[in-house]
GROMACS .gro file of C-alpha atoms in nm:
model
  239
    1UNK     CA    1   0.819  -3.284   1.482
    2UNK     CA    2   0.441  -3.237   1.461
    3UNK     CA    3   0.356  -2.984   1.190
    4UNK     CA    4   0.019  -2.911   1.354
    5UNK     CA    5   0.153  -2.835   1.703
    6UNK     CA    6   0.290  -2.498   1.809
    7UNK     CA    7   0.518  -2.431   2.105
    8UNK     CA    8   0.489  -2.165   2.375
    9UNK     CA    9   0.850  -2.065   2.441
   10UNK     CA   10   0.827  -1.746   2.647
   11UNK     CA   11   0.550  -1.621   2.872
   12UNK     CA   12   0.589  -1.353   3.139
   13UNK     CA   13   0.448  -1.027   3.270
   14UNK     CA   14   0.656  -0.750   3.426
   15UNK     CA   15   0.613  -0.765   3.805
   16UNK     CA   16   0.497  -0.400   3.814
   17UNK     CA   17   0.198  -0.484   3.590
   18UNK     CA   18   0.070  -0.803   3.747
   19UNK     CA   19  -0.288  -0.818   3.862
   20UNK     CA   20  -0.417  -0.645   3.547
   21UNK     CA   21  -0.512  -0.967   3.362
   22UNK     CA   22  -0.233  -0.925   3.108
   23UNK     CA   23  -0.133  -1.291   3.143
   24UNK     CA   24  -0.465  -1.436   3.015
   25UNK     CA   25  -0.477  -1.177   2.736
   26UNK     CA   26  -0.127  -1.272   2.624
   27UNK     CA   27  -0.221  -1.639   2.639
   28UNK     CA   28  -0.535  -1.584   2.432
   29UNK     CA   29  -0.342  -1.383   2.171
   30UNK     CA   30  -0.082  -1.659   2.143
   31UNK     CA   31  -0.349  -1.926   2.099
   32UNK     CA   32  -0.538  -1.720   1.838
   33UNK     CA   33  -0.215  -1.671   1.642
   34UNK     CA   34  -0.141  -2.043   1.641
   35UNK     CA   35  -0.494  -2.123   1.523
   36UNK     CA   36  -0.454  -1.874   1.238
   37UNK     CA   37  -0.134  -2.058   1.144
   38UNK     CA   38  -0.326  -2.387   1.128
   39UNK     CA   39  -0.204  -2.533   1.456
   40UNK     CA   40  -0.432  -2.787   1.625
   41UNK     CA   41  -0.251  -2.790   1.961
   42UNK     CA   42   0.013  -2.607   2.164
   43UNK     CA   43   0.279  -2.744   2.397
   44UNK     CA   44   0.492  -2.549   2.642
   45UNK     CA   45   0.857  -2.557   2.732
   46UNK     CA   46   0.938  -2.709   3.073
   47UNK     CA   47   0.772  -2.534   3.367
   48UNK     CA   48   0.922  -2.567   3.714
   49UNK     CA   49   0.694  -2.735   3.971
   50UNK     CA   50   0.834  -2.493   4.233
   51UNK     CA   51   0.623  -2.217   4.072
   52UNK     CA   52   0.274  -2.328   4.190
   53UNK     CA   53   0.092  -2.011   4.082
   54UNK     CA   54   0.217  -2.044   3.724
   55UNK     CA   55   0.130  -2.413   3.708
   56UNK     CA   56  -0.216  -2.347   3.853
   57UNK     CA   57  -0.274  -2.076   3.593
   58UNK     CA   58  -0.191  -2.319   3.310
   59UNK     CA   59  -0.434  -2.575   3.445
   60UNK     CA   60  -0.709  -2.313   3.481
   61UNK     CA   61  -0.659  -2.223   3.113
   62UNK     CA   62  -0.721  -2.580   3.002
   63UNK     CA   63  -0.363  -2.708   2.983
   64UNK     CA   64  -0.267  -3.050   3.114
   65UNK     CA   65   0.070  -3.216   3.169
   66UNK     CA   66   0.187  -3.369   2.841
   67UNK     CA   67   0.324  -3.725   2.848
   68UNK     CA   68   0.382  -3.732   3.227
   69UNK     CA   69   0.561  -4.066   3.195
   70UNK     CA   70   0.838  -3.883   3.003
   71UNK     CA   71   0.850  -3.583   3.233
   72UNK     CA   72   1.189  -3.437   3.320
   73UNK     CA   73   1.305  -3.370   3.674
   74UNK     CA   74   1.579  -3.150   3.816
   75UNK     CA   75   1.812  -3.323   4.060
   76UNK     CA   76   2.046  -3.131   4.293
   77UNK     CA   77   2.364  -3.262   4.456
   78UNK     CA   78   2.328  -3.268   4.833
   79UNK     CA   79   2.611  -3.148   5.063
   80UNK     CA   80   2.718  -3.500   5.158
   81UNK     CA   81   2.777  -3.577   4.790
   82UNK     CA   82   2.983  -3.263   4.726
   83UNK     CA   83   3.324  -3.434   4.761
   84UNK     CA   84   3.618  -3.520   4.536
   85UNK     CA   85   3.595  -3.870   4.393
   86UNK     CA   86   3.833  -4.116   4.237
   87UNK     CA   87   3.762  -4.160   3.865
   88UNK     CA   88   3.784  -4.538   3.818
   89UNK     CA   89   3.809  -4.687   3.468
   90UNK     CA   90   3.798  -5.062   3.387
   91UNK     CA   91   4.156  -5.083   3.255
   92UNK     CA   92   4.427  -4.895   3.065
   93UNK     CA   93   4.245  -4.928   2.734
   94UNK     CA   94   4.006  -4.656   2.856
   95UNK     CA   95   4.100  -4.289   2.870
   96UNK     CA   96   3.907  -3.982   2.983
   97UNK     CA   97   4.010  -3.677   2.780
   98UNK     CA   98   3.902  -3.315   2.807
   99UNK     CA   99   3.752  -3.117   2.524
  100UNK     CA  100   3.936  -3.037   2.205
  101UNK     CA  101   3.768  -2.888   1.901
  102UNK     CA  102   3.860  -3.192   1.691
  103UNK     CA  103   3.645  -3.410   1.924
  104UNK     CA  104   3.324  -3.233   1.821
  105UNK     CA  105   3.226  -3.499   1.568
  106UNK     CA  106   3.286  -3.778   1.821
  107UNK     CA  107   3.077  -3.596   2.080
  108UNK     CA  108   2.781  -3.559   1.846
  109UNK     CA  109   2.797  -3.922   1.734
  110UNK     CA  110   2.782  -4.055   2.090
  111UNK     CA  111   2.503  -3.817   2.188
  112UNK     CA  112   2.301  -3.901   1.879
  113UNK     CA  113   2.336  -4.275   1.944
  114UNK     CA  114   2.225  -4.252   2.308
  115UNK     CA  115   1.966  -3.973   2.304
  116UNK     CA  116   1.862  -3.992   1.937
  117UNK     CA  117   1.920  -3.620   1.903
  118UNK     CA  118   1.840  -3.441   1.587
  119UNK     CA  119   2.155  -3.239   1.645
  120UNK     CA  120   2.456  -3.138   1.446
  121UNK     CA  121   2.792  -2.988   1.522
  122UNK     CA  122   2.666  -2.636   1.460
  123UNK     CA  123   2.392  -2.665   1.720
  124UNK     CA  124   2.642  -2.777   1.986
  125UNK     CA  125   2.867  -2.481   1.911
  126UNK     CA  126   2.571  -2.242   1.921
  127UNK     CA  127   2.438  -2.379   2.252
  128UNK     CA  128   2.764  -2.433   2.439
  129UNK     CA  129   3.092  -2.404   2.252
  130UNK     CA  130   3.050  -2.038   2.157
  131UNK     CA  131   2.961  -1.922   2.508
  132UNK     CA  132   3.203  -1.695   2.691
  133UNK     CA  133   3.197  -1.926   2.994
  134UNK     CA  134   3.256  -2.249   2.800
  135UNK     CA  135   3.553  -2.420   2.968
  136UNK     CA  136   3.712  -2.714   2.780
  137UNK     CA  137   3.841  -2.851   3.113
  138UNK     CA  138   3.483  -2.929   3.217
  139UNK     CA  139   3.383  -3.129   2.908
  140UNK     CA  140   3.487  -3.491   2.876
  141UNK     CA  141   3.501  -3.766   2.614
  142UNK     CA  142   3.558  -4.122   2.733
  143UNK     CA  143   3.754  -4.326   2.480
  144UNK     CA  144   3.816  -4.699   2.452
  145UNK     CA  145   4.120  -4.785   2.244
  146UNK     CA  146   4.095  -4.439   2.094
  147UNK     CA  147   3.726  -4.463   2.002
  148UNK     CA  148   3.461  -4.247   2.176
  149UNK     CA  149   3.222  -4.444   2.398
  150UNK     CA  150   3.094  -4.184   2.649
  151UNK     CA  151   3.049  -3.809   2.702
  152UNK     CA  152   2.953  -3.554   2.963
  153UNK     CA  153   2.996  -3.185   3.037
  154UNK     CA  154   3.026  -2.967   3.346
  155UNK     CA  155   2.879  -2.627   3.265
  156UNK     CA  156   2.921  -2.325   3.492
  157UNK     CA  157   2.602  -2.116   3.502
  158UNK     CA  158   2.578  -1.740   3.557
  159UNK     CA  159   2.302  -1.486   3.597
  160UNK     CA  160   2.272  -1.211   3.336
  161UNK     CA  161   2.476  -0.978   3.556
  162UNK     CA  162   2.760  -1.231   3.573
  163UNK     CA  163   2.680  -1.357   3.924
  164UNK     CA  164   2.765  -1.724   3.968
  165UNK     CA  165   2.449  -1.935   3.983
  166UNK     CA  166   2.606  -2.281   4.017
  167UNK     CA  167   2.698  -2.572   3.796
  168UNK     CA  168   2.509  -2.810   3.572
  169UNK     CA  169   2.603  -3.162   3.461
  170UNK     CA  170   2.511  -3.196   3.093
  171UNK     CA  171   2.457  -3.499   2.868
  172UNK     CA  172   2.585  -3.803   3.053
  173UNK     CA  173   2.590  -4.072   2.786
  174UNK     CA  174   2.755  -4.413   2.739
  175UNK     CA  175   2.712  -4.628   2.429
  176UNK     CA  176   2.482  -4.922   2.496
  177UNK     CA  177   2.744  -5.190   2.432
  178UNK     CA  178   2.968  -5.037   2.700
  179UNK     CA  179   2.714  -5.018   2.980
  180UNK     CA  180   2.753  -5.221   3.297
  181UNK     CA  181   3.118  -5.116   3.337
  182UNK     CA  182   3.054  -4.821   3.572
  183UNK     CA  183   3.157  -4.578   3.297
  184UNK     CA  184   2.865  -4.349   3.373
  185UNK     CA  185   2.987  -4.321   3.731
  186UNK     CA  186   3.337  -4.236   3.608
  187UNK     CA  187   3.199  -3.959   3.385
  188UNK     CA  188   2.981  -3.822   3.664
  189UNK     CA  189   3.272  -3.827   3.908
  190UNK     CA  190   3.484  -3.626   3.665
  191UNK     CA  191   3.208  -3.367   3.633
  192UNK     CA  192   3.150  -3.341   4.007
  193UNK     CA  193   3.525  -3.310   4.068
  194UNK     CA  194   3.538  -3.018   3.824
  195UNK     CA  195   3.291  -2.824   4.039
  196UNK     CA  196   3.438  -2.928   4.377
  197UNK     CA  197   3.788  -2.828   4.263
  198UNK     CA  198   3.656  -2.480   4.181
  199UNK     CA  199   3.420  -2.445   4.480
  200UNK     CA  200   3.117  -2.409   4.249
  201UNK     CA  201   2.777  -2.500   4.392
  202UNK     CA  202   2.495  -2.593   4.382
  203UNK     CA  203   2.534  -2.866   4.120
  204UNK     CA  204   2.227  -2.982   3.931
  205UNK     CA  205   2.124  -3.197   3.637
  206UNK     CA  206   1.808  -3.275   3.443
  207UNK     CA  207   1.690  -3.627   3.364
  208UNK     CA  208   1.372  -3.831   3.325
  209UNK     CA  209   1.242  -4.068   3.590
  210UNK     CA  210   1.190  -4.347   3.336
  211UNK     CA  211   1.568  -4.358   3.292
  212UNK     CA  212   1.576  -4.570   3.605
  213UNK     CA  213   1.941  -4.681   3.585
  214UNK     CA  214   2.055  -4.320   3.547
  215UNK     CA  215   1.837  -4.201   3.837
  216UNK     CA  216   1.977  -4.476   4.061
  217UNK     CA  217   2.331  -4.368   3.973
  218UNK     CA  218   2.258  -4.002   4.047
  219UNK     CA  219   2.098  -4.091   4.380
  220UNK     CA  220   2.400  -4.307   4.467
  221UNK     CA  221   2.624  -4.005   4.406
  222UNK     CA  222   2.413  -3.784   4.632
  223UNK     CA  223   2.161  -3.617   4.400
  224UNK     CA  224   1.796  -3.572   4.502
  225UNK     CA  225   1.493  -3.462   4.299
  226UNK     CA  226   1.436  -3.091   4.360
  227UNK     CA  227   1.167  -3.016   4.102
  228UNK     CA  228   0.951  -3.171   3.833
  229UNK     CA  229   0.966  -2.993   3.498
  230UNK     CA  230   0.612  -3.000   3.363
  231UNK     CA  231   0.549  -2.974   2.990
  232UNK     CA  232   0.189  -2.872   2.925
  233UNK     CA  233  -0.033  -2.929   2.622
  234UNK     CA  234  -0.368  -2.790   2.509
  235UNK     CA  235  -0.590  -2.886   2.218
  236UNK     CA  236  -0.672  -2.570   2.018
  237UNK     CA  237  -0.962  -2.722   1.828
  238UNK     CA  238  -1.289  -2.534   1.854
  239UNK     CA  239  -1.139  -2.204   1.964
   0.00000   0.00000   0.00000
């Protein structure tokens, strides 16, 4: 959203060539390019706190954690939480339905209301719906009297060679006027059940610590923080 801020998306050096100072040279080239484009600052994508050498390198190069109060964390479901759960809804006016293509518009509307996404139907299809491993049985829309009020998705994750990596709970959202009815717990239970039924683990999710109600729910269900996802920023002024 900031026209004077660039983003560092990818940064790596082949393991066979490490120790030759390629990393700082790549970093310097990236920063010079952004300055030439008129950028005043650069921010990074999320960087896993479990990679201390990479995080230390960023700090040595003048980067600092950007908006730490909004920092994301990865939470992982512990073994004691990896159990089938009853999905409890307030009454018969609520229904949990699995994905159909005609629900795409409803999904986007709920997500936009809760997370204030700048997202459209095409971006959802590109990111998830068009994937070979997209399974409609793992994606849920919670309806009240036929109207969408909540969403979530259970996404199976694979390595590039097809090896199963685990499962990820995506986009747990309930419209504000429907909160306090344990609907988030119902959605989470449906997602966890999807993985337990298929013997898929580990199960993880990303959230932000300032979403205190969500974090409390995840902890109640057996999730623990496994990593902080640092987003770094550096002012490019002055070269």
